Short mmCIF file of C-alpha atoms and ligand atoms in Angstrom, two decimals:
data_model
loop_
_atom_site.label_atom_id
_atom_site.label_comp_id
_atom_site.label_asym_id
_atom_site.label_seq_id
_atom_site.Cartn_x
_atom_site.Cartn_y
_atom_site.Cartn_z
CA UNK A 1 28.10 -30.70 23.27
CA UNK A 2 26.83 -32.02 19.93
CA UNK A 3 23.98 -29.97 18.52
CA UNK A 4 21.48 -30.64 15.72
CA UNK A 5 19.50 -27.80 14.15
CA UNK A 6 16.52 -28.71 11.95
CA UNK A 7 15.75 -26.50 8.95
CA UNK A 8 17.28 -24.98 5.84
CA UNK A 9 16.50 -21.27 5.77
CA UNK A 10 18.07 -17.99 6.73
CA UNK A 11 16.65 -18.45 10.21
CA UNK A 12 18.54 -21.71 10.65
CA UNK A 13 21.75 -20.22 9.21
CA UNK A 14 21.52 -17.43 11.79
CA UNK A 15 20.82 -19.90 14.61
CA UNK A 16 23.77 -22.04 13.52
CA UNK A 17 26.03 -18.98 13.28
CA UNK A 18 25.19 -17.87 16.82
CA UNK A 19 25.30 -21.36 18.36
CA UNK A 20 28.63 -22.10 16.71
CA UNK A 21 30.30 -19.14 18.43
CA UNK A 22 29.54 -20.54 21.86
CA UNK A 23 32.41 -22.63 23.26
CA UNK A 24 29.84 -25.15 24.58
CA UNK A 25 29.20 -26.20 20.98
CA UNK A 26 31.51 -29.01 19.82
CA UNK A 27 29.92 -30.61 16.79
CA UNK A 28 27.18 -28.78 14.88
CA UNK A 29 24.95 -30.52 12.35
CA UNK A 30 22.15 -28.82 10.44
CA UNK A 31 19.57 -30.88 8.58
CA UNK A 32 19.07 -30.38 5.74
CA UNK A 33 20.92 -27.02 5.76
CA UNK A 34 21.99 -25.03 2.68
CA UNK A 35 25.15 -23.82 0.94
CA UNK A 36 25.80 -21.01 3.44
CA UNK A 37 25.22 -23.26 6.44
CA UNK A 38 27.63 -25.80 4.94
CA UNK A 39 30.43 -23.28 5.42
CA UNK A 40 30.04 -23.33 9.21
CA UNK A 41 28.41 -26.68 10.04
CA UNK A 42 27.97 -30.20 8.77
CA UNK A 43 24.82 -30.60 6.71
CA UNK A 44 22.91 -33.87 6.81
CA UNK A 45 20.17 -35.21 4.57
CA UNK A 46 17.38 -36.15 6.94
CA UNK A 47 13.58 -36.08 6.70
CA UNK A 48 12.94 -33.47 9.38
CA UNK A 49 9.19 -34.19 9.34
CA UNK A 50 9.84 -37.74 10.54
CA UNK A 51 10.20 -37.69 14.34
CA UNK A 52 11.36 -41.30 14.56
CA UNK A 53 14.04 -40.70 11.92
CA UNK A 54 15.24 -37.56 13.69
CA UNK A 55 15.42 -39.35 17.06
CA UNK A 56 17.34 -42.23 15.46
CA UNK A 57 19.75 -39.80 13.80
CA UNK A 58 20.34 -38.15 17.20
CA UNK A 59 21.19 -41.51 18.73
CA UNK A 60 23.59 -42.43 15.94
CA UNK A 61 25.36 -39.07 16.09
CA UNK A 62 25.46 -38.64 19.89
CA UNK A 63 23.39 -35.46 19.67
CA UNK A 64 22.94 -33.75 23.04
CA UNK A 65 20.64 -30.94 21.99
CA UNK A 66 18.14 -30.48 19.15
CA UNK A 67 16.90 -27.07 18.02
CA UNK A 68 13.82 -27.19 15.78
CA UNK A 69 13.67 -24.19 13.39
CA UNK A 70 10.42 -24.33 11.36
CA UNK A 71 6.81 -24.85 12.42
CA UNK A 72 5.96 -27.86 10.25
CA UNK A 73 8.08 -30.42 12.17
CA UNK A 74 6.84 -28.96 15.46
CA UNK A 75 3.23 -29.38 14.39
CA UNK A 76 4.09 -32.90 13.24
CA UNK A 77 5.37 -33.84 16.72
CA UNK A 78 9.10 -34.01 16.04
CA UNK A 79 9.93 -32.35 19.38
CA UNK A 80 7.69 -34.91 21.11
CA UNK A 81 9.64 -37.72 19.44
CA UNK A 82 13.09 -36.41 20.39
CA UNK A 83 12.05 -35.65 23.96
CA UNK A 84 10.53 -39.11 24.28
CA UNK A 85 13.90 -40.48 23.17
CA UNK A 86 15.53 -38.58 26.03
CA UNK A 87 17.16 -35.88 23.89
CA UNK A 88 17.16 -32.33 25.16
CA UNK A 89 15.02 -30.34 22.71
CA UNK A 90 14.26 -26.70 21.98
CA UNK A 91 10.77 -26.42 20.50
CA UNK A 92 7.23 -27.09 21.69
CA UNK A 93 5.27 -30.32 21.59
CA UNK A 94 2.68 -30.72 18.84
CA UNK A 95 -0.02 -29.98 21.41
CA UNK A 96 1.61 -26.69 22.47
CA UNK A 97 2.54 -25.80 18.86
CA UNK A 98 -1.19 -25.52 18.19
CA UNK A 99 -0.76 -21.85 19.13
CA UNK A 100 0.52 -21.57 15.54
CA UNK A 101 -1.01 -24.61 13.88
CA UNK A 102 -4.60 -23.63 14.69
CA UNK A 103 -5.83 -20.05 14.59
CA UNK A 104 -9.09 -21.11 16.25
CA UNK A 105 -7.13 -22.72 19.10
CA UNK A 106 -5.29 -19.46 19.77
CA UNK A 107 -8.45 -17.37 19.67
CA UNK A 108 -10.05 -19.71 22.17
CA UNK A 109 -6.90 -19.59 24.34
CA UNK A 110 -7.07 -15.79 24.33
CA UNK A 111 -10.75 -15.97 25.33
CA UNK A 112 -9.88 -18.27 28.22
CA UNK A 113 -7.44 -15.76 29.72
CA UNK A 114 -9.03 -12.56 28.44
CA UNK A 115 -6.03 -11.58 26.34
CA UNK A 116 -6.57 -8.60 24.03
CA UNK A 117 -7.02 -9.69 20.39
CA UNK A 118 -9.36 -9.07 17.46
CA UNK A 119 -12.99 -10.13 17.80
CA UNK A 120 -13.76 -13.25 15.77
CA UNK A 121 -16.10 -16.06 14.79
CA UNK A 122 -15.34 -19.63 13.66
CA UNK A 123 -16.97 -21.47 10.76
CA UNK A 124 -16.86 -24.96 9.29
CA UNK A 125 -19.20 -24.28 6.39
CA UNK A 126 -19.54 -21.57 3.77
CA UNK A 127 -23.13 -20.33 4.10
CA UNK A 128 -23.03 -19.13 7.72
CA UNK A 129 -19.57 -17.66 7.07
CA UNK A 130 -20.89 -15.71 4.07
CA UNK A 131 -23.83 -14.45 6.09
CA UNK A 132 -21.45 -13.33 8.85
CA UNK A 133 -19.28 -11.40 6.36
CA UNK A 134 -22.35 -9.69 4.89
CA UNK A 135 -23.48 -8.77 8.37
CA UNK A 136 -20.08 -7.44 9.54
CA UNK A 137 -19.03 -5.72 6.29
CA UNK A 138 -15.46 -4.87 5.21
CA UNK A 139 -12.62 -4.49 5.98
CA UNK A 140 -12.54 -7.92 7.53
CA UNK A 141 -9.93 -10.67 7.86
CA UNK A 142 -10.44 -14.25 6.65
CA UNK A 143 -8.07 -16.95 7.96
CA UNK A 144 -7.70 -20.63 7.18
CA UNK A 145 -7.46 -22.34 10.57
CA UNK A 146 -4.41 -24.51 9.88
CA UNK A 147 -0.85 -24.10 8.63
CA UNK A 148 -0.83 -22.66 5.11
CA UNK A 149 2.78 -21.55 4.68
CA UNK A 150 1.86 -17.96 5.42
CA UNK A 151 -0.75 -17.86 2.64
CA UNK A 152 -3.87 -18.62 4.64
CA UNK A 153 -4.73 -15.04 5.65
CA UNK A 154 -6.71 -12.62 3.50
CA UNK A 155 -7.09 -9.07 4.74
CA UNK A 156 -10.17 -8.20 2.71
CA UNK A 157 -10.77 -4.50 2.08
CA UNK A 158 -14.11 -5.22 0.36
CA UNK A 159 -16.95 -7.62 1.05
CA UNK A 160 -16.45 -9.18 -2.41
CA UNK A 161 -12.82 -10.00 -1.60
CA UNK A 162 -13.89 -11.56 1.67
CA UNK A 163 -16.52 -13.71 -0.04
CA UNK A 164 -13.96 -14.80 -2.67
CA UNK A 165 -11.57 -15.80 0.10
CA UNK A 166 -14.29 -17.89 1.72
CA UNK A 167 -14.98 -19.61 -1.61
CA UNK A 168 -11.26 -20.41 -1.93
CA UNK A 169 -10.90 -21.74 1.58
CA UNK A 170 -14.05 -23.80 1.69
CA UNK A 171 -13.34 -24.81 -1.92
CA UNK A 172 -10.26 -26.65 -0.73
CA UNK A 173 -7.38 -24.34 -1.80
CA UNK A 174 -5.66 -24.98 1.53
CA UNK A 175 -6.77 -28.57 1.94
CA UNK A 176 -7.36 -29.60 5.53
CA UNK A 177 -5.98 -26.26 6.79
CA UNK A 178 -9.07 -24.56 5.34
CA UNK A 179 -11.66 -26.97 6.70
CA UNK A 180 -12.28 -24.43 9.45
CA UNK A 181 -12.15 -20.69 8.86
CA UNK A 182 -11.71 -17.92 11.41
CA UNK A 183 -13.17 -14.53 10.51
CA UNK A 184 -11.65 -11.64 12.42
CA UNK A 185 -12.26 -8.00 13.05
CA UNK A 186 -9.79 -5.88 11.04
CA UNK A 187 -7.30 -4.20 13.39
CA UNK A 188 -5.58 -0.97 12.44
CA UNK A 189 -2.19 0.05 13.71
CA UNK A 190 1.51 -0.76 13.40
CA UNK A 191 2.69 -4.36 13.54
CA UNK A 192 5.66 -5.56 15.58
CA UNK A 193 7.00 -8.90 16.73
CA UNK A 194 8.03 -9.84 20.24
CA UNK A 195 10.10 -12.95 20.94
CA UNK A 196 9.64 -14.61 24.31
CA UNK A 197 11.14 -17.85 25.56
CA UNK A 198 8.95 -20.12 27.68
CA UNK A 199 10.24 -23.15 29.57
CA UNK A 200 6.71 -24.22 30.45
CA UNK A 201 6.59 -22.20 33.65
CA UNK A 202 8.75 -19.11 33.32
CA UNK A 203 9.06 -16.69 30.44
CA UNK A 204 11.96 -14.53 29.26
CA UNK A 205 11.69 -11.83 26.58
CA UNK A 206 14.67 -11.92 24.22
CA UNK A 207 13.97 -9.19 21.72
CA UNK A 208 11.65 -7.23 19.47
CA UNK A 209 11.69 -6.82 15.70
CA UNK A 210 9.71 -5.47 12.82
CA UNK A 211 9.23 -7.32 9.55
CA UNK A 212 8.39 -5.99 6.06
CA UNK A 213 5.79 -8.32 4.56
CA UNK A 214 5.13 -6.69 1.19
CA UNK A 215 7.39 -7.42 -1.75
CA UNK A 216 8.16 -3.87 -2.86
CA UNK A 217 9.26 -0.49 -1.50
CA UNK A 218 6.68 1.56 0.33
CA UNK A 219 4.88 -1.62 1.46
CA UNK A 220 3.51 -2.14 -2.04
CA UNK A 221 3.07 -5.41 -3.89
CA UNK A 222 2.02 -8.88 -2.76
CA UNK A 223 2.53 -10.39 0.69
CA UNK A 224 5.70 -12.43 1.19
CA UNK A 225 7.34 -14.42 3.97
CA UNK A 226 9.21 -11.24 4.90
CA UNK A 227 11.53 -8.99 2.85
CA UNK A 228 13.57 -7.52 5.68
CA UNK A 229 13.58 -6.81 9.39
CA UNK A 230 15.23 -4.84 12.11
CA UNK A 231 15.64 -5.15 15.84
CA UNK A 232 14.77 -3.58 18.21
CA UNK A 233 11.34 -2.29 17.16
CA UNK A 234 10.94 1.15 18.75
CA UNK A 235 7.13 0.97 18.53
CA UNK A 236 7.27 -1.82 21.13
CA UNK A 237 8.21 0.41 24.05
CA UNK A 238 9.19 -1.09 27.42
CA UNK A 239 5.76 -0.23 28.80
CA UNK A 240 3.91 -1.93 25.93
CA UNK A 241 6.24 -4.94 26.10
CA UNK A 242 5.55 -5.35 29.82
CA UNK A 243 1.82 -5.06 29.23
CA UNK A 244 2.02 -7.76 26.52
CA UNK A 245 3.92 -10.07 28.88
CA UNK A 246 1.41 -9.46 31.69
CA UNK A 247 -1.82 -9.62 29.70
CA UNK A 248 -1.04 -11.96 26.81
CA UNK A 249 2.08 -14.11 27.11
CA UNK A 250 2.19 -15.02 30.80
CA UNK A 251 -1.52 -15.89 31.05
CA UNK A 252 -1.44 -17.99 27.85
CA UNK A 253 1.69 -19.85 29.03
CA UNK A 254 0.03 -20.49 32.41
CA UNK A 255 -3.16 -21.70 30.74
CA UNK A 256 -1.25 -24.10 28.46
CA UNK A 257 0.54 -25.53 31.53
CA UNK A 258 -2.74 -25.82 33.41
CA UNK A 259 -4.16 -27.86 30.52
CA UNK A 260 -1.23 -30.27 30.72
CA UNK A 261 0.42 -29.01 27.51
CA UNK A 262 3.24 -26.76 28.77
CA UNK A 263 4.95 -24.65 26.11
CA UNK A 264 8.73 -25.09 25.80
CA UNK A 265 10.39 -23.00 23.13
CA UNK A 266 10.16 -19.54 21.65
CA UNK A 267 6.84 -17.78 21.26
CA UNK A 268 6.73 -15.35 18.35
CA UNK A 269 4.12 -12.84 19.46
CA UNK A 270 2.74 -10.90 16.48
CA UNK A 271 1.17 -7.67 17.68
CA UNK A 272 -0.87 -4.77 16.34
CA UNK A 273 -0.11 -1.55 18.20
CA UNK A 274 -2.34 1.48 18.20
CA UNK A 275 -2.49 4.44 20.59
CA UNK A 276 0.01 2.84 22.97
CA UNK A 277 -1.91 -0.43 23.31
CA UNK A 278 -1.10 -3.81 21.75
CA UNK A 279 -3.44 -6.58 20.66
CA UNK A 280 -2.44 -10.05 19.56
CA UNK A 281 -2.49 -10.77 15.81
CA UNK A 282 -1.03 -14.25 16.04
CA UNK A 283 1.33 -16.54 17.87
CA UNK A 284 3.97 -18.56 16.05
CA UNK A 285 5.75 -21.51 17.63
CA UNK A 286 9.17 -20.61 16.21
CA UNK A 287 11.47 -17.71 15.45
CA UNK A 288 10.46 -15.42 12.60
CA UNK A 289 12.38 -15.43 9.37
CA UNK A 290 14.01 -12.88 8.78
CA UNK A 291 13.43 -11.52 12.31
CA UNK A 292 15.63 -14.29 13.72
CA UNK A 293 18.62 -13.06 11.73
CA UNK A 294 18.47 -9.67 13.47
CA UNK A 295 17.98 -11.24 16.90
CA UNK A 296 20.87 -13.69 16.50
CA UNK A 297 23.16 -10.92 15.30
CA UNK A 298 22.40 -8.97 18.49
CA UNK A 299 22.49 -11.92 20.90
CA UNK A 300 25.53 -13.72 19.44
CA UNK A 301 26.93 -16.70 21.34
CA UNK A 302 24.63 -16.24 24.35
CA UNK A 303 21.77 -17.44 22.14
CA UNK A 304 22.85 -21.03 22.86
CA UNK A 305 22.85 -20.43 26.62
CA UNK A 306 19.35 -19.00 26.37
CA UNK A 307 17.99 -21.87 24.27
CA UNK A 308 19.58 -24.38 26.67
CA UNK A 309 18.13 -22.64 29.73
CA UNK A 310 14.75 -22.73 28.01
CA UNK A 311 14.95 -26.44 27.15
CA UNK A 312 16.24 -27.34 30.63
CA UNK A 313 13.55 -25.37 32.48
CA UNK A 314 16.00 -22.85 33.94
CA UNK A 315 14.69 -19.57 32.57
CA UNK A 316 14.03 -18.13 36.03
CA UNK A 317 17.27 -16.38 36.90
CA UNK A 318 18.74 -16.59 33.40
CA UNK A 319 20.02 -13.16 32.33
CA UNK A 320 19.95 -11.67 28.83
CA UNK A 321 22.75 -9.24 28.06
CA UNK A 322 21.51 -6.56 25.72
CA UNK A 323 23.95 -4.55 23.73
CA UNK A 324 22.59 -1.08 23.09
CA UNK A 325 22.71 -1.69 19.36
CA UNK A 326 20.61 -2.31 16.26
CA UNK A 327 20.56 -4.99 13.60
CA UNK A 328 18.95 -4.88 10.19
CA UNK A 329 18.53 -7.54 7.54
CA UNK A 330 17.69 -7.09 3.85
CA UNK A 331 16.26 -10.11 2.06
CA UNK A 332 17.38 -10.68 -1.51
CA UNK A 333 14.80 -12.70 -3.42
CA UNK A 334 14.62 -14.24 -6.87
CA UNK A 335 12.90 -12.06 -9.51
CA UNK A 336 9.24 -13.05 -9.57
CA UNK A 337 8.99 -14.01 -5.89
CA UNK A 338 6.47 -14.51 -4.25
CA UNK A 339 5.08 -15.68 -7.61
CA UNK A 340 6.97 -18.07 -9.83
CA UNK A 341 10.71 -17.54 -10.21
CA UNK A 342 13.71 -19.15 -11.89
CA UNK A 343 15.94 -21.55 -9.95
CA UNK A 344 19.64 -22.12 -10.48
CA UNK A 345 20.69 -18.56 -11.29
CA UNK A 346 24.28 -17.76 -10.30
CA UNK A 347 25.16 -15.38 -7.44
CA UNK A 348 28.61 -13.77 -7.46
CA UNK A 349 30.48 -11.48 -5.11
CA UNK A 350 29.77 -13.31 -1.87
CA UNK A 351 33.36 -14.38 -1.25
CA UNK A 352 34.65 -10.84 -0.88
CA UNK A 353 32.14 -9.87 1.82
CA UNK A 354 33.11 -9.52 5.48
CA UNK A 355 31.91 -12.12 7.96
CA UNK A 356 32.06 -10.89 11.52
CA UNK A 357 29.99 -10.32 14.63
CA UNK A 358 28.68 -7.20 12.84
CA UNK A 359 28.12 -8.38 9.27
CA UNK A 360 26.84 -11.64 7.85
CA UNK A 361 25.15 -12.78 4.69
CA UNK A 362 22.83 -15.52 5.88
CA UNK A 363 21.74 -17.95 3.19
CA UNK A 364 18.07 -18.83 2.84
CA UNK A 365 17.80 -20.67 -0.47
CA UNK A 366 21.18 -21.50 -2.00
CA UNK A 367 23.16 -24.48 -3.18
CA UNK A 368 26.66 -24.94 -4.54
CA UNK A 369 26.91 -26.18 -8.13
CA UNK A 370 30.22 -26.57 -10.00
CA UNK A 371 31.88 -24.38 -7.39
CA UNK A 372 29.33 -21.57 -7.81
CA UNK A 373 26.61 -20.38 -5.47
CA UNK A 374 23.20 -20.69 -7.10
CA UNK A 375 19.73 -19.61 -5.97
CA UNK A 376 17.37 -22.46 -5.15
CA UNK A 377 14.46 -20.67 -3.47
CA UNK A 378 12.31 -17.56 -3.51
CA UNK A 379 13.99 -15.84 -0.59
CA UNK A 380 17.67 -16.48 -1.18
CA UNK A 381 19.92 -14.30 1.00
CA UNK A 382 19.44 -12.33 4.23
CA UNK A 383 22.09 -9.63 4.27
CA UNK A 384 22.49 -8.60 7.89
CA UNK A 385 24.45 -5.88 9.66
CA UNK A 386 24.68 -4.46 13.13
CA UNK A 387 25.33 -0.85 14.06
CA UNK A 388 25.36 1.65 16.90
CA UNK A 389 22.29 3.20 15.28
CA UNK A 390 19.66 1.74 13.00
CA UNK A 391 20.84 4.09 10.24
CA UNK A 392 24.39 2.67 10.57
CA UNK A 393 23.09 -0.89 10.38
CA UNK A 394 20.98 -0.02 7.35
CA UNK A 395 23.84 1.70 5.51
CA UNK A 396 26.15 -1.26 6.14
CA UNK A 397 23.56 -3.83 5.05
CA UNK A 398 22.97 -2.00 1.77
CA UNK A 399 26.74 -1.65 1.20
CA UNK A 400 26.89 -5.44 1.36
CA UNK A 401 23.83 -5.83 -0.89
CA UNK A 402 25.48 -3.58 -3.48
CA UNK A 403 28.59 -5.76 -3.49
CA UNK A 404 26.55 -8.85 -4.40
CA UNK A 405 26.32 -9.53 -8.12
CA UNK A 406 23.04 -11.32 -8.77
CA UNK A 407 21.23 -9.95 -11.85
CA UNK A 408 18.30 -12.33 -11.29
CA UNK A 409 17.46 -11.13 -7.78
CA UNK A 410 15.85 -8.09 -6.19
CA UNK A 411 15.44 -6.53 -2.76
CA UNK A 412 13.57 -3.67 -1.14
CA UNK A 413 15.66 -0.51 -0.74
CA UNK A 414 13.68 0.87 2.21
CA UNK A 415 14.07 -1.70 4.99
CA UNK A 416 13.84 0.15 8.30
CA UNK A 417 11.84 3.10 6.98
CA UNK A 418 9.25 3.09 9.76
CA UNK A 419 11.84 3.48 12.48
CA UNK A 420 14.06 5.88 10.51
P1 AMP B 1 -1.14 -13.94 10.45
O1 AMP B 1 -0.66 -15.10 9.61
O2 AMP B 1 -2.26 -14.24 11.38
O3 AMP B 1 -0.01 -13.19 11.07
O4 AMP B 1 -1.64 -12.87 9.39
C1 AMP B 1 -0.79 -12.38 8.39
C2 AMP B 1 -0.87 -10.90 8.33
O5 AMP B 1 -2.22 -10.49 8.11
C3 AMP B 1 -0.48 -10.21 9.62
O6 AMP B 1 0.89 -10.05 9.74
C4 AMP B 1 -1.21 -8.90 9.49
O7 AMP B 1 -0.51 -8.02 8.65
C5 AMP B 1 -2.48 -9.30 8.81
N1 AMP B 1 -3.55 -9.54 9.79
C6 AMP B 1 -3.86 -10.71 10.39
N2 AMP B 1 -4.90 -10.56 11.23
C7 AMP B 1 -5.28 -9.27 11.16
C8 AMP B 1 -6.32 -8.50 11.76
N3 AMP B 1 -7.22 -9.05 12.60
N4 AMP B 1 -6.40 -7.19 11.44
C9 AMP B 1 -5.54 -6.64 10.56
N5 AMP B 1 -4.55 -7.30 9.95
C10 AMP B 1 -4.42 -8.62 10.23
N1 LIG B 2 8.63 -13.14 8.97
C1 LIG B 2 7.40 -13.64 9.39
C2 LIG B 2 7.40 -15.06 9.79
O1 LIG B 2 8.44 -15.66 9.97
O2 LIG B 2 6.33 -15.60 9.97
#
């Protein structure tokens, strides 16, 4: 079958890498892709936010299956457009993608099914929000309602920080996304991510992972899109995972179907775990990046069978084969990230690295210029390895990192520390 993947990050490189190994995959196109993806798939220039353009491209290229990587095209209705054109699609409709695109929507969904999450209040103007913060005190969490590229959440440790965040959001820093603000109770605990496929009716868990959001070792420094991850996440025990499926995921999926907006795609369930109990932090309508890299490395070629079963409504009875293994990914980012950073710096040493079912350097922000690989983004490489133990996977990933010659990049040296 001919497959189109939308996106250009490390997540999409990992999806392409797994899909490509499956004999069902004939032609693989990734739009827009990146320099790493170009080594295993065709890359196409295409406006992935334009549903009509994507549907037309699918027609012209006899695409049988579309996999949507990032949240922005989902929220913009690209999956609606391709499904309406009769193309099998992995990824939720815009209506169902509201579980990520609106924090207030998800809080209200949790209320409707009594799913455990932080207490909250919603505001559309600054004065009542400020009064609420003064009344509740700190720590407290301030969230822009809409998509803000991961920057719309402020975990305020002081009241002053919380009030500043409100000024920013109602002052228009996040545009429309900040027109409504959700203020949440601060939850303590350990965070973990749970990935669950939903075909609208049935759900299938396909893995757990833990991200590292802060830029520097020891969870210091500013928040980022994610500096490394590993899978599985031991904090998400089987008992907690089952409880999350029973009390959070299944009821929310059923409620979305009942409302006439069934959810088809992956649900990224962000959890806070404390004393053996999990509460929902957030839903995302896509795979995590870099969590996806660890999941794809563990699932391999079967990932395509799972995504197809999900898109075709066949999750009931679809098996997942778990290897008893671990995967770990270290993100290499451009110096300065998540602040401003230089583009176009040269990366050497990639050619000599092994590429196998156990080791891959996934590209997140790269291009090829004059035969050289150059950095084009903040997060640039996701160096990923698999091992019989997490320590093995970690050692192998850092061996690969050390073989990469990129003086203008940095990475954390402690990915996996919580589980090790
Ligand atoms: P979100 O975009 O909702 O995942 O928020 C980004 C990050 O903020 C999360 O990964 C958590 O680390 C933190 N966070 C969000 N909500 C809360 C909360 N209610 N309590 C504590 N931390 C939170
Ligand atoms: N790594 C976190 C995310 O993809 O949102």
